[in-house]
PDB file of C-alpha atoms and ligand atoms in Angstrom:
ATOM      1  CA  UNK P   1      34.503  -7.298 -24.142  1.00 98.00           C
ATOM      2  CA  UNK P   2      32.689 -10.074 -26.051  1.00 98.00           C
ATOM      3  CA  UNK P   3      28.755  -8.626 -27.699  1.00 99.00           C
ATOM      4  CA  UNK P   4      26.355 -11.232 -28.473  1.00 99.00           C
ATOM      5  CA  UNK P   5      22.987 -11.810 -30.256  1.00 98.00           C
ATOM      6  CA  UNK P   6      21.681 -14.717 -30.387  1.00 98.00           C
ATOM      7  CA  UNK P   7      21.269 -18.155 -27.438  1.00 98.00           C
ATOM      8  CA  UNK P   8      24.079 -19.950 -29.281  1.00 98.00           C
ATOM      9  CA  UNK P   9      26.315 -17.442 -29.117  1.00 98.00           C
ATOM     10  CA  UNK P  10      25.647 -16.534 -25.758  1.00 98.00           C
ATOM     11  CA  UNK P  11      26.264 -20.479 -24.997  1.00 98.00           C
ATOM     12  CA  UNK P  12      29.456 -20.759 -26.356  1.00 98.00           C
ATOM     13  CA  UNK P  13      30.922 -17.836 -25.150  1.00 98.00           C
ATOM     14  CA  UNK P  14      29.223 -17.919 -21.470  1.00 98.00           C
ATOM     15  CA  UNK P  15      31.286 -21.575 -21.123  1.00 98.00           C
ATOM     16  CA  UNK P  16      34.406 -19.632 -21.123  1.00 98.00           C
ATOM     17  CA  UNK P  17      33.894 -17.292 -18.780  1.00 98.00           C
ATOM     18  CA  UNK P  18      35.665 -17.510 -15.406  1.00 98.00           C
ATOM     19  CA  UNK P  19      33.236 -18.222 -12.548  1.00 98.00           C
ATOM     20  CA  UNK P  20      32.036 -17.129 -10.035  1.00 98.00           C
ATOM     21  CA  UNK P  21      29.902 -15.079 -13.070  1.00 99.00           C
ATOM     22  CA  UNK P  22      28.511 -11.686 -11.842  1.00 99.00           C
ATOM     23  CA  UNK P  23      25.380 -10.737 -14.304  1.00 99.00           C
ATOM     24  CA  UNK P  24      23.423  -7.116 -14.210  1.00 99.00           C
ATOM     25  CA  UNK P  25      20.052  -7.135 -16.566  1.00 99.00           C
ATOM     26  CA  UNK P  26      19.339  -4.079 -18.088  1.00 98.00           C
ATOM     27  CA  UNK P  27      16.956  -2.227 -20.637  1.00 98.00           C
ATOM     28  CA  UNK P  28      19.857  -0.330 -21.758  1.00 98.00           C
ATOM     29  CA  UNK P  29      20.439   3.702 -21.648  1.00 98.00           C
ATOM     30  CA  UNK P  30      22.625   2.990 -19.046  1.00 98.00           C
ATOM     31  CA  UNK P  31      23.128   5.786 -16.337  1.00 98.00           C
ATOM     32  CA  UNK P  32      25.283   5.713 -13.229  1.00 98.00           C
ATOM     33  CA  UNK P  33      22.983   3.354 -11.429  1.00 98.00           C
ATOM     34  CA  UNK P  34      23.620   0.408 -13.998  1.00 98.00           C
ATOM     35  CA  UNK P  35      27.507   1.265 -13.976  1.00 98.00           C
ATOM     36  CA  UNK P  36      27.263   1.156 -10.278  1.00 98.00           C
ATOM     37  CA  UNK P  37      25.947  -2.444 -10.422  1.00 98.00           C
ATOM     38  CA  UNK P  38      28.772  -3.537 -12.475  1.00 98.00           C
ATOM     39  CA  UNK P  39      31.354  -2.101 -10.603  1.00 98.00           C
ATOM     40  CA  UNK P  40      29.940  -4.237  -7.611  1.00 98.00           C
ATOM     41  CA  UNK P  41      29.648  -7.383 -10.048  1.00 99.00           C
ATOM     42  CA  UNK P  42      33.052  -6.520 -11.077  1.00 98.00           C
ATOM     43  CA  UNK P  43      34.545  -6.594  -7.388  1.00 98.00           C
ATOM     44  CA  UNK P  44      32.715  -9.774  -6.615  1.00 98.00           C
ATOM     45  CA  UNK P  45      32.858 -11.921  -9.196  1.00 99.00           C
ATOM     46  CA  UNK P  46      35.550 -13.611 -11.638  1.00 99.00           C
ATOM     47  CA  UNK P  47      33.599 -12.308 -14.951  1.00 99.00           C
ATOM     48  CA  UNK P  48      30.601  -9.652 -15.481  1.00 99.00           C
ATOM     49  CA  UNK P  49      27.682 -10.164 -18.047  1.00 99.00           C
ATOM     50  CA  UNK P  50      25.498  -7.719 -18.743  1.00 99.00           C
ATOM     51  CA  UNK P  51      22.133  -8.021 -20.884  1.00 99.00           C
ATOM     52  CA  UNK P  52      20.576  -4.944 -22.513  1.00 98.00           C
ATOM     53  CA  UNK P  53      16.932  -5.570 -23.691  1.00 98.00           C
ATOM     54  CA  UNK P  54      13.879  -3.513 -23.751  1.00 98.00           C
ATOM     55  CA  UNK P  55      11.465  -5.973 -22.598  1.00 98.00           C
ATOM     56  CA  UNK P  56       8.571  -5.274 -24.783  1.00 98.00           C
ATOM     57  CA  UNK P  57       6.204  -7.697 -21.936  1.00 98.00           C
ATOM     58  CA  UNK P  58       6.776  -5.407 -19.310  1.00 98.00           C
ATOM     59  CA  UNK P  59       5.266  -2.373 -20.634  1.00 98.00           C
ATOM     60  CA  UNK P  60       1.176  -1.367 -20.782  1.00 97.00           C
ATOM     61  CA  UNK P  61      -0.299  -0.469 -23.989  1.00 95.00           C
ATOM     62  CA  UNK P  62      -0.357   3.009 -22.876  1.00 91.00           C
ATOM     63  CA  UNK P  63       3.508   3.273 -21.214  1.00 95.00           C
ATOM     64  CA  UNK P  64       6.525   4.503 -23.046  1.00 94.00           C
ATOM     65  CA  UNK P  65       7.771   1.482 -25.189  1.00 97.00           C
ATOM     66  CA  UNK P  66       7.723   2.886 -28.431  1.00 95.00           C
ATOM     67  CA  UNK P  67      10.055   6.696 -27.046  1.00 95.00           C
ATOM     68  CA  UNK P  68      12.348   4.378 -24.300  1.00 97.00           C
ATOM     69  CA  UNK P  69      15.728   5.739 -25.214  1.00 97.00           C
ATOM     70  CA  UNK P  70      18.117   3.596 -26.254  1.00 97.00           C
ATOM     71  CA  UNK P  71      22.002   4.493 -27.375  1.00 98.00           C
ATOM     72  CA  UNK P  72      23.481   0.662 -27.585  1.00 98.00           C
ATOM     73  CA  UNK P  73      27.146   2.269 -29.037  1.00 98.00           C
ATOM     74  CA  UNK P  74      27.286   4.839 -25.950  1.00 98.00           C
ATOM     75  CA  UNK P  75      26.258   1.517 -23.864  1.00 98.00           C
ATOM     76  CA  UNK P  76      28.624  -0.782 -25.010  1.00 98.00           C
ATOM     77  CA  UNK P  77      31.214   2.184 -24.329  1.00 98.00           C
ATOM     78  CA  UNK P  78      30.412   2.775 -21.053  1.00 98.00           C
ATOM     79  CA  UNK P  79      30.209  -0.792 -20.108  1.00 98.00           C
ATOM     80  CA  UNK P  80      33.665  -1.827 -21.410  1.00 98.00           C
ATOM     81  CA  UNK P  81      35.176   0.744 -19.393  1.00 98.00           C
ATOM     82  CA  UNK P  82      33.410  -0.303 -16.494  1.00 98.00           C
ATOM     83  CA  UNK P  83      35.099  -3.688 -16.906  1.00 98.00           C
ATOM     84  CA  UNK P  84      32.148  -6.052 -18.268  1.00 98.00           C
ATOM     85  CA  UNK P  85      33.188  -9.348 -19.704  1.00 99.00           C
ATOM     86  CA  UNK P  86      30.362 -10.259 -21.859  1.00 99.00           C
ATOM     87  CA  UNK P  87      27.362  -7.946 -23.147  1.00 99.00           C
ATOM     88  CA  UNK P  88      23.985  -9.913 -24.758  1.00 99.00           C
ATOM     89  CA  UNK P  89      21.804  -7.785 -26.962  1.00 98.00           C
ATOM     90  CA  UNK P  90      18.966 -10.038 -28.215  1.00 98.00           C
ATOM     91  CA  UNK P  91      16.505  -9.246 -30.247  1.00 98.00           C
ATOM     92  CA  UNK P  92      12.468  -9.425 -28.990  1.00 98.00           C
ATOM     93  CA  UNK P  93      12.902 -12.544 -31.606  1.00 98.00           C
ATOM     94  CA  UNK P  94      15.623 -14.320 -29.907  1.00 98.00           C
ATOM     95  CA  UNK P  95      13.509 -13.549 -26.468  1.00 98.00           C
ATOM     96  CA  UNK P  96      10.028 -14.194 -28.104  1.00 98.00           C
ATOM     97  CA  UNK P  97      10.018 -16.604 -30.767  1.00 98.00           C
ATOM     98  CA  UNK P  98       6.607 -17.222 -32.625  1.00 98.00           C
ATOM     99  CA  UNK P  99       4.606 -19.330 -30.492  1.00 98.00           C
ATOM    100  CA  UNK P 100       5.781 -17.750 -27.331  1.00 98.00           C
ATOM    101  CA  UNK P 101       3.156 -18.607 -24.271  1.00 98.00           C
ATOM    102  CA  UNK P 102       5.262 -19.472 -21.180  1.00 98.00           C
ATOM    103  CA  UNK P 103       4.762 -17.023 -18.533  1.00 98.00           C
ATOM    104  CA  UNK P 104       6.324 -16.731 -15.192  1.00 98.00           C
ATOM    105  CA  UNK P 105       4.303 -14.876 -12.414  1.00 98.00           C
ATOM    106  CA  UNK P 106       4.776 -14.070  -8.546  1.00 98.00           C
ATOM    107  CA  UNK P 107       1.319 -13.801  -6.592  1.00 98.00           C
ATOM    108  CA  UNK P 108       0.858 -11.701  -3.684  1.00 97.00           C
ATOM    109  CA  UNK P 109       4.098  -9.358  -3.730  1.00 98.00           C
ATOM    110  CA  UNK P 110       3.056  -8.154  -7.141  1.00 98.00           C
ATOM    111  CA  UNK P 111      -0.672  -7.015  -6.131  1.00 98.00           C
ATOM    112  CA  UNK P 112       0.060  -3.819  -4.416  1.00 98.00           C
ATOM    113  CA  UNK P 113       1.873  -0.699  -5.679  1.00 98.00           C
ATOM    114  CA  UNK P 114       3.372  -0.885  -9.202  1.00 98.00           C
ATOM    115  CA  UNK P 115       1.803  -3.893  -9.774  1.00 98.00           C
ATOM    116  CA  UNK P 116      -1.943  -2.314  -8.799  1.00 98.00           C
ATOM    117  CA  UNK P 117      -1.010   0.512 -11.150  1.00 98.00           C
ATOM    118  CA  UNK P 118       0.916  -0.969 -13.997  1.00 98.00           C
ATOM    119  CA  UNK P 119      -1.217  -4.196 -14.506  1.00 97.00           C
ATOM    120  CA  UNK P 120       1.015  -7.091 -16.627  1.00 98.00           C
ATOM    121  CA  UNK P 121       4.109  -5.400 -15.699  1.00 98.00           C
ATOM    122  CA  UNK P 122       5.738  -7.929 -13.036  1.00 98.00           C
ATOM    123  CA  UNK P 123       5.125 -10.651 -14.961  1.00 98.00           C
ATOM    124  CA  UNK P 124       6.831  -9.490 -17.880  1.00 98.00           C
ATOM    125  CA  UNK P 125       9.795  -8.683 -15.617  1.00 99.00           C
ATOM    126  CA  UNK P 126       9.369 -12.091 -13.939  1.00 99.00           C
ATOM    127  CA  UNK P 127       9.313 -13.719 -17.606  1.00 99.00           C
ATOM    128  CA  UNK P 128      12.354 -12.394 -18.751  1.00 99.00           C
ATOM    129  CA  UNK P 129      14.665 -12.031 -15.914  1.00 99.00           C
ATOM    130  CA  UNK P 130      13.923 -16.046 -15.543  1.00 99.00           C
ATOM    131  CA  UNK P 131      15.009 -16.246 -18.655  1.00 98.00           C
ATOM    132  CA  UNK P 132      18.045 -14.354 -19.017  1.00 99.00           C
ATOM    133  CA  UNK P 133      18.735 -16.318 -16.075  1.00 99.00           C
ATOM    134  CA  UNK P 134      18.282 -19.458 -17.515  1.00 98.00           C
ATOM    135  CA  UNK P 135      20.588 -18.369 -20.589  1.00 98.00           C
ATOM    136  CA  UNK P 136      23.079 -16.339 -18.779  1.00 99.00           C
ATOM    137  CA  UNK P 137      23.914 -18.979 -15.640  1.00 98.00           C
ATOM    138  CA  UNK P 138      25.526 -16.257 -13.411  1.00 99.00           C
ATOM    139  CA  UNK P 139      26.088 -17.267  -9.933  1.00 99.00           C
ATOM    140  CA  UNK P 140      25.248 -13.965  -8.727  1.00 99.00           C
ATOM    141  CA  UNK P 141      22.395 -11.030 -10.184  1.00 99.00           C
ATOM    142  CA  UNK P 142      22.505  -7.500  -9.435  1.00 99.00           C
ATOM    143  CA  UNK P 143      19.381  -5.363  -9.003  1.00 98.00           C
ATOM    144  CA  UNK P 144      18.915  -1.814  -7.803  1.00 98.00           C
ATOM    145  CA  UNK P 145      17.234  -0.864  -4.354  1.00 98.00           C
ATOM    146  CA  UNK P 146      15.488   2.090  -6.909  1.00 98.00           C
ATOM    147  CA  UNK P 147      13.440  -0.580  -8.446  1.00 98.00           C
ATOM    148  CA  UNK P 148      12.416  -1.973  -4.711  1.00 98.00           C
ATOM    149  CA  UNK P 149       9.187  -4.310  -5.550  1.00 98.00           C
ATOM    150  CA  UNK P 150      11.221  -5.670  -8.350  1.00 98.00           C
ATOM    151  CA  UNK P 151      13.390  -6.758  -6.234  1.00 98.00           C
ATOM    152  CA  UNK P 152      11.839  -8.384  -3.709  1.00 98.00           C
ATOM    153  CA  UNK P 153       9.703  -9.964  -6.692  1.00 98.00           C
ATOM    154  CA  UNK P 154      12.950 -11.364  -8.316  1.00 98.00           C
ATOM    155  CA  UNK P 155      14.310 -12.465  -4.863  1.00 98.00           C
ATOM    156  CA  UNK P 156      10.889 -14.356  -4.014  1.00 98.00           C
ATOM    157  CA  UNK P 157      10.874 -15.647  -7.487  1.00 98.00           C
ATOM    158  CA  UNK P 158      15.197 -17.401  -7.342  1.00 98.00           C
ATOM    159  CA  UNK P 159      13.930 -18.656  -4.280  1.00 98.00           C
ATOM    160  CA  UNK P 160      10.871 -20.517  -5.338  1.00 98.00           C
ATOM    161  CA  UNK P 161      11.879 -21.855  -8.397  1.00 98.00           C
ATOM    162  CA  UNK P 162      15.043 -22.711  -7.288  1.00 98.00           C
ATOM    163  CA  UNK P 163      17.742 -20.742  -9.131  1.00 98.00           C
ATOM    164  CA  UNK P 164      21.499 -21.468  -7.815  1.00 98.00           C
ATOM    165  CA  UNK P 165      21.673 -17.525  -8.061  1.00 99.00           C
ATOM    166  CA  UNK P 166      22.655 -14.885  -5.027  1.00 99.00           C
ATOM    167  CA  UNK P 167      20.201 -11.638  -5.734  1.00 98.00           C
ATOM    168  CA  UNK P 168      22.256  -8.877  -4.623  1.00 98.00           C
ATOM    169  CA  UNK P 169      20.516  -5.410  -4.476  1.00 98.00           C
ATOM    170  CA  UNK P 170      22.863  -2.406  -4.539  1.00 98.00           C
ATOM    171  CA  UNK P 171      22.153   1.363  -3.051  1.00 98.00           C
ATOM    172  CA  UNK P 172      19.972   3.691  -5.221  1.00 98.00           C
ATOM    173  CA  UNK P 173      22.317   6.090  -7.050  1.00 98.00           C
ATOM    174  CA  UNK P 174      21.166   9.387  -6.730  1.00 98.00           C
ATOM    175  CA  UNK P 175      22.267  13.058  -8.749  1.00 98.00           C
ATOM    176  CA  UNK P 176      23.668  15.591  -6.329  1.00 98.00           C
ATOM    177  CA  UNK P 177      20.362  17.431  -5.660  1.00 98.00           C
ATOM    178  CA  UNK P 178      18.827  13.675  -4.627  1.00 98.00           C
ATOM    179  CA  UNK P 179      16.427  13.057  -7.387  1.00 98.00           C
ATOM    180  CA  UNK P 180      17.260   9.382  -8.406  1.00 98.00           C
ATOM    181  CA  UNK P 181      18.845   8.335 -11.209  1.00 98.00           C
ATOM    182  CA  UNK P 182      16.346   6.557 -13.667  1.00 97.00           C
ATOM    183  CA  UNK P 183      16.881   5.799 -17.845  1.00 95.00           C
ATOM    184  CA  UNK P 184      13.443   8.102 -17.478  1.00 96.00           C
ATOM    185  CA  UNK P 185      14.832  11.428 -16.553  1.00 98.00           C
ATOM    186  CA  UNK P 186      15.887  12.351 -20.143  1.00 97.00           C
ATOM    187  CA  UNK P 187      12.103  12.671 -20.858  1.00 97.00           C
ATOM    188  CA  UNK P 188      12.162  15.861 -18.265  1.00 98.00           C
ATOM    189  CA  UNK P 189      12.504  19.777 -19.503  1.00 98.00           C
ATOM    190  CA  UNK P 190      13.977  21.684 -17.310  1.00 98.00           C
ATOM    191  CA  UNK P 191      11.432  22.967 -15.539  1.00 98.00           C
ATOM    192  CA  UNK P 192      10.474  19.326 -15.026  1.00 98.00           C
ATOM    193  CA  UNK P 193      13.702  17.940 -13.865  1.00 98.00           C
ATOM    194  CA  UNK P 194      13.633  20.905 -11.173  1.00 98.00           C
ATOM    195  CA  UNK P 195      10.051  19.766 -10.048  1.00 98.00           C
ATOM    196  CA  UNK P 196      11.408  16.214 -10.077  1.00 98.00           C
ATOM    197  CA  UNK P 197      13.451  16.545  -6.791  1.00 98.00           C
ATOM    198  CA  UNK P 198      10.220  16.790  -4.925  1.00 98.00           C
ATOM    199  CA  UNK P 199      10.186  12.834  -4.674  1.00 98.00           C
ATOM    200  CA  UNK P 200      13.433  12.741  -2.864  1.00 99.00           C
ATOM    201  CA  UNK P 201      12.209  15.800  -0.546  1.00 98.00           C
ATOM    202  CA  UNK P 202       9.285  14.120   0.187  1.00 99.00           C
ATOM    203  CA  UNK P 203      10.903  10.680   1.091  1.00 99.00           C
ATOM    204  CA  UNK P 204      13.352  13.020   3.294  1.00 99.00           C
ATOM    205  CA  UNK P 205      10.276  14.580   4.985  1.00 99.00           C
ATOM    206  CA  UNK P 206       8.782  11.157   5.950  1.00 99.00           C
ATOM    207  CA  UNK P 207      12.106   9.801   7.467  1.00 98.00           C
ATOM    208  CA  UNK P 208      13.241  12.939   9.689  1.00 98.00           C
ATOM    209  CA  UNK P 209       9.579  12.754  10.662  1.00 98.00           C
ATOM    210  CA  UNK P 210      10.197   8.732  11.339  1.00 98.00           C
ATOM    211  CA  UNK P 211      13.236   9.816  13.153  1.00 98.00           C
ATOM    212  CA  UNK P 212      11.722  12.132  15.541  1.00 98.00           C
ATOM    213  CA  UNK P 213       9.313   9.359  16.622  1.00 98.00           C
ATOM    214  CA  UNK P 214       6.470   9.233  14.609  1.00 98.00           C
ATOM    215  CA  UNK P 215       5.227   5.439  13.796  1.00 98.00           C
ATOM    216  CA  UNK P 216       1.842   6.117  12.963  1.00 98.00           C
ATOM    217  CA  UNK P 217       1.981   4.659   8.946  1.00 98.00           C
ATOM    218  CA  UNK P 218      -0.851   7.208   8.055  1.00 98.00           C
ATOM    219  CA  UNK P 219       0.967   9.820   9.679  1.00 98.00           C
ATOM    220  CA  UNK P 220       4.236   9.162   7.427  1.00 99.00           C
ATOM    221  CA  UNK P 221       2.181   8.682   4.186  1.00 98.00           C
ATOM    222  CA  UNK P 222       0.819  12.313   5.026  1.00 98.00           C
ATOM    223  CA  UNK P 223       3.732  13.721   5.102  1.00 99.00           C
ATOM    224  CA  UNK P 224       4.938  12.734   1.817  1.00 99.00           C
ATOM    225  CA  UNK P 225       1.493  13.276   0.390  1.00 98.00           C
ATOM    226  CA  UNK P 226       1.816  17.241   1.514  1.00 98.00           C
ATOM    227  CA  UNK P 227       4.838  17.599   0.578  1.00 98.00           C
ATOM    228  CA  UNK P 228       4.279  16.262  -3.286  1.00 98.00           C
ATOM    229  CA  UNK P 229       0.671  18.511  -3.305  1.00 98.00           C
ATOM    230  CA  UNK P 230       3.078  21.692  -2.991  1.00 98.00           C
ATOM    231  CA  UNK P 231       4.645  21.112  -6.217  1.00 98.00           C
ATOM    232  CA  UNK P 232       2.753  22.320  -9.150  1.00 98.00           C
ATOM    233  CA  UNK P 233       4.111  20.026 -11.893  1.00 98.00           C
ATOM    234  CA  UNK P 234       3.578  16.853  -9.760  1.00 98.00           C
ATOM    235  CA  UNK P 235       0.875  14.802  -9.655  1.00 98.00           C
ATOM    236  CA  UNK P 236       0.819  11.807  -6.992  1.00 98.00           C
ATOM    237  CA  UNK P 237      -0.095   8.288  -8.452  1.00 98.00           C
ATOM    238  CA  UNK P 238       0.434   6.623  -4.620  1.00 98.00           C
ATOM    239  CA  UNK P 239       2.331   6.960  -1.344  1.00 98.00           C
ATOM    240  CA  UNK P 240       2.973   4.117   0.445  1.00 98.00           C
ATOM    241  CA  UNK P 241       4.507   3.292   4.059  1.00 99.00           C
ATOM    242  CA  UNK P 242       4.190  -1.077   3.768  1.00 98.00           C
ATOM    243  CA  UNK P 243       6.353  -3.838   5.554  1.00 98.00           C
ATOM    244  CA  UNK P 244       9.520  -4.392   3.804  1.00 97.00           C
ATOM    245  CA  UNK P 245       9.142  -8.023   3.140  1.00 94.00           C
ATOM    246  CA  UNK P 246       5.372  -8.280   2.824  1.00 96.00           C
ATOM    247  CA  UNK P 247       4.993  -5.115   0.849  1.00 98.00           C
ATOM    248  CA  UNK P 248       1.275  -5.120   2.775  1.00 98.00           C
ATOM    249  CA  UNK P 249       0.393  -1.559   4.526  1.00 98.00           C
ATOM    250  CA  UNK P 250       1.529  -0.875   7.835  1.00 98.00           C
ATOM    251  CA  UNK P 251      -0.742   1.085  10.751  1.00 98.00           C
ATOM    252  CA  UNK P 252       2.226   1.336  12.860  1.00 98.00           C
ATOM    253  CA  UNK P 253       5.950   1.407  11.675  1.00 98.00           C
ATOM    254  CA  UNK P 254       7.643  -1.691  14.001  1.00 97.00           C
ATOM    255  CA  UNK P 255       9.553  -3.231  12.264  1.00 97.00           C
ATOM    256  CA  UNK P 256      11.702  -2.611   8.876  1.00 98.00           C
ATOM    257  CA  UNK P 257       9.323  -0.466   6.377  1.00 98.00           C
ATOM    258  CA  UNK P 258       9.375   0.173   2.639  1.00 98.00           C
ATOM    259  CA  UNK P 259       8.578   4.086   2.364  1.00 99.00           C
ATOM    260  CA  UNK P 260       7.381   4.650  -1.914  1.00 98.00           C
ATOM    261  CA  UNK P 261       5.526   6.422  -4.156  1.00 98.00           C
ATOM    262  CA  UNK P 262       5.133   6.822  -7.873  1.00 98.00           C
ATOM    263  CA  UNK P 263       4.450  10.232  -8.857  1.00 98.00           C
ATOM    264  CA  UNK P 264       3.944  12.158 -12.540  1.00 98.00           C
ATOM    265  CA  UNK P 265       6.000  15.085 -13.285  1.00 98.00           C
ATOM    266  CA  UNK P 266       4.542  16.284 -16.347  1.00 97.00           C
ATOM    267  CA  UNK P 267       4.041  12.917 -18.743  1.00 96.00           C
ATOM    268  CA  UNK P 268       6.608  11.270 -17.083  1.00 98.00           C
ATOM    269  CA  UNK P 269       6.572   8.527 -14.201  1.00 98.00           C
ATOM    270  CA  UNK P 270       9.191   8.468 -11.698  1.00 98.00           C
ATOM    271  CA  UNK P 271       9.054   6.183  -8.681  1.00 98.00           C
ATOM    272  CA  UNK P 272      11.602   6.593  -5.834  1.00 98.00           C
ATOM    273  CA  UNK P 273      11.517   4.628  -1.949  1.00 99.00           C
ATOM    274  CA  UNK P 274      13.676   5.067   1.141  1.00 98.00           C
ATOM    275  CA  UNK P 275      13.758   2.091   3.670  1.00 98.00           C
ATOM    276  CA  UNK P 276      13.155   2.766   7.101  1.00 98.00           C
ATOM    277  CA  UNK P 277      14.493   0.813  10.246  1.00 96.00           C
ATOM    278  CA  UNK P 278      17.414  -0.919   8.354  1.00 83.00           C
TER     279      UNK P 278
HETATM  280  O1  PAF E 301      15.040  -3.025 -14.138  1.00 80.56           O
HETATM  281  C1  PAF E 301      15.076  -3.200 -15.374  1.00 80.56           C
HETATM  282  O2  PAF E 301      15.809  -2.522 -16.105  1.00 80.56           O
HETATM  283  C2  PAF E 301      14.216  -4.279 -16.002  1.00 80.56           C
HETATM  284  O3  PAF E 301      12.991  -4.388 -15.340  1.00 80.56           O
HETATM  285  C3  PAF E 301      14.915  -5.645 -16.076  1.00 80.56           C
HETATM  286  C4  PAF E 301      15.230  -6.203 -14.709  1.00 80.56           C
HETATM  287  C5  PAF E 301      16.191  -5.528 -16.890  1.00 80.56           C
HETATM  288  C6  PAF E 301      13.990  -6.662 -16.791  1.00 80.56           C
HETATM  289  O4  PAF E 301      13.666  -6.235 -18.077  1.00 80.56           O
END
């Protein structure tokens, strides 16, 4: 496994790599949900790259840039095991040189939910990912289905500028009692990290509801909204029952649906979805 700093290393050693190329972005920490991703890449593709970068653009002044955990020799470990070809580690210099102003932003699909709450954010995720695209050249990216509106953002975004790239999003990857896995669950005690399983019970509550019948939207969001006010340590940021592709809010559940919600556990943020009608 090849590790790489800077653009002209990444160049040179990109241009050897067997295609199809398979690449997975990251922000490093790595937990099963990245491995899972590379696993795929691995099965699909002729080489894997794999970028780990805390993007400092996607984070509010007030969100958790500065404490993000990182562990880049347990990373690189766990990646060369999983089979990755190629890892790129640049530096917020290599990403952001001095005199940095080019930004890359998708409209509508970033107004609602993490985007109404975490203002900036999508466009810092739009920013880079176009440009690890642009330096990686995979033929295929893999996302998580965890990180839902960043997905659809980064599928509407390939599309309309044109990147020769297949988005592939892969099945949340979940710990044994459900609660998602996320780089942010080492910042729960354990107190915490038992209160943090209420996302995944509330997400369950709105789908058997959904699969008894109900398709009133309002009715579903309730649902998860009672279920998350009967946990102490949780405090509900939004619930949301919207149209899968649109991301708008739905009265009545029709067609495919995008159940989410972002919800504090103590100081920390954990979002979780379930799809519904897939
Ligand atoms: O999902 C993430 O880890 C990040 O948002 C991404 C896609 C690597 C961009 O920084």
């Amino acid at each position: 496994m090849i590790v790489v700093v800077t653009l002209e290393e990444l160049r040179r050693e990109t241009a050897r790599l067997a295609r199809p190329l398979g690449f997975v972005p990251t922000m490093g920490y790595l937990h099963a949900g990245h491995i899972s991703l590379v696993e795929r890449a691995r099965r699909e593709c002729a080489s894997v790259a794999v970028s780990i970068f805390v993007n400092p653009t996607q984070f509010g002044p007030n969100e958790d840039l500065d404490k993000y955990p990182r562990d880049l020799p347990r990373d690189l470990a766990l990646l060369e095991a999983a089979g990755a070809d190629l890892v790129w580690t640049p530096t917020p210099e290599v990403m952001y040189p001095p005199g940095f102003q080019t930004w890359v932003t998708v409209e509508k699909l970033t107004a609602p939910l993490e985007g109404a709450q975490r203002p900036g954010h999508f466009r810092g995720v739009t920013t880079v990912v176009a440009k690890l695209f642009n330096a990686v050249g995979p033929q295929k990216a893999y996302f998580g289905q965890k990180d839902a509106q960043q997905a659809a953002v980064i599928r509407r975004m390939t599309k309309d500028l044109d990147f020769p790239i297949e988005i592939v999003v892969c099945p949340t990857v979940r710990e044994p009692d459900g609660l998602a896995m996320s780089s942010r669950n080492t910042y729960l005690n354990a107190e915490e990290r038992k209160a943090a399983t209420v996302l995944f019970r509330a997400l369950s509550a709105a789908k058997e509801a959904y699969e008894r019948g109900e398709r009133d939207a309002e009715a579903l969001r309730g649902v998860m909204r009672a279920v998350i006010q009967a946990e102490p340590l949780a405090r509900l940021q939004y619930v949301s029952c919207a149209d899968y592709d649109t991301l708008e809010e739905l009265d009545r559940v029709e067609g495919k649906a995008l159940l989410s919600m972002a919800v504090f556990i103590g100081k920390t943020r954990l979002i979780d979805n379930f799809v519904l009608g897939a």
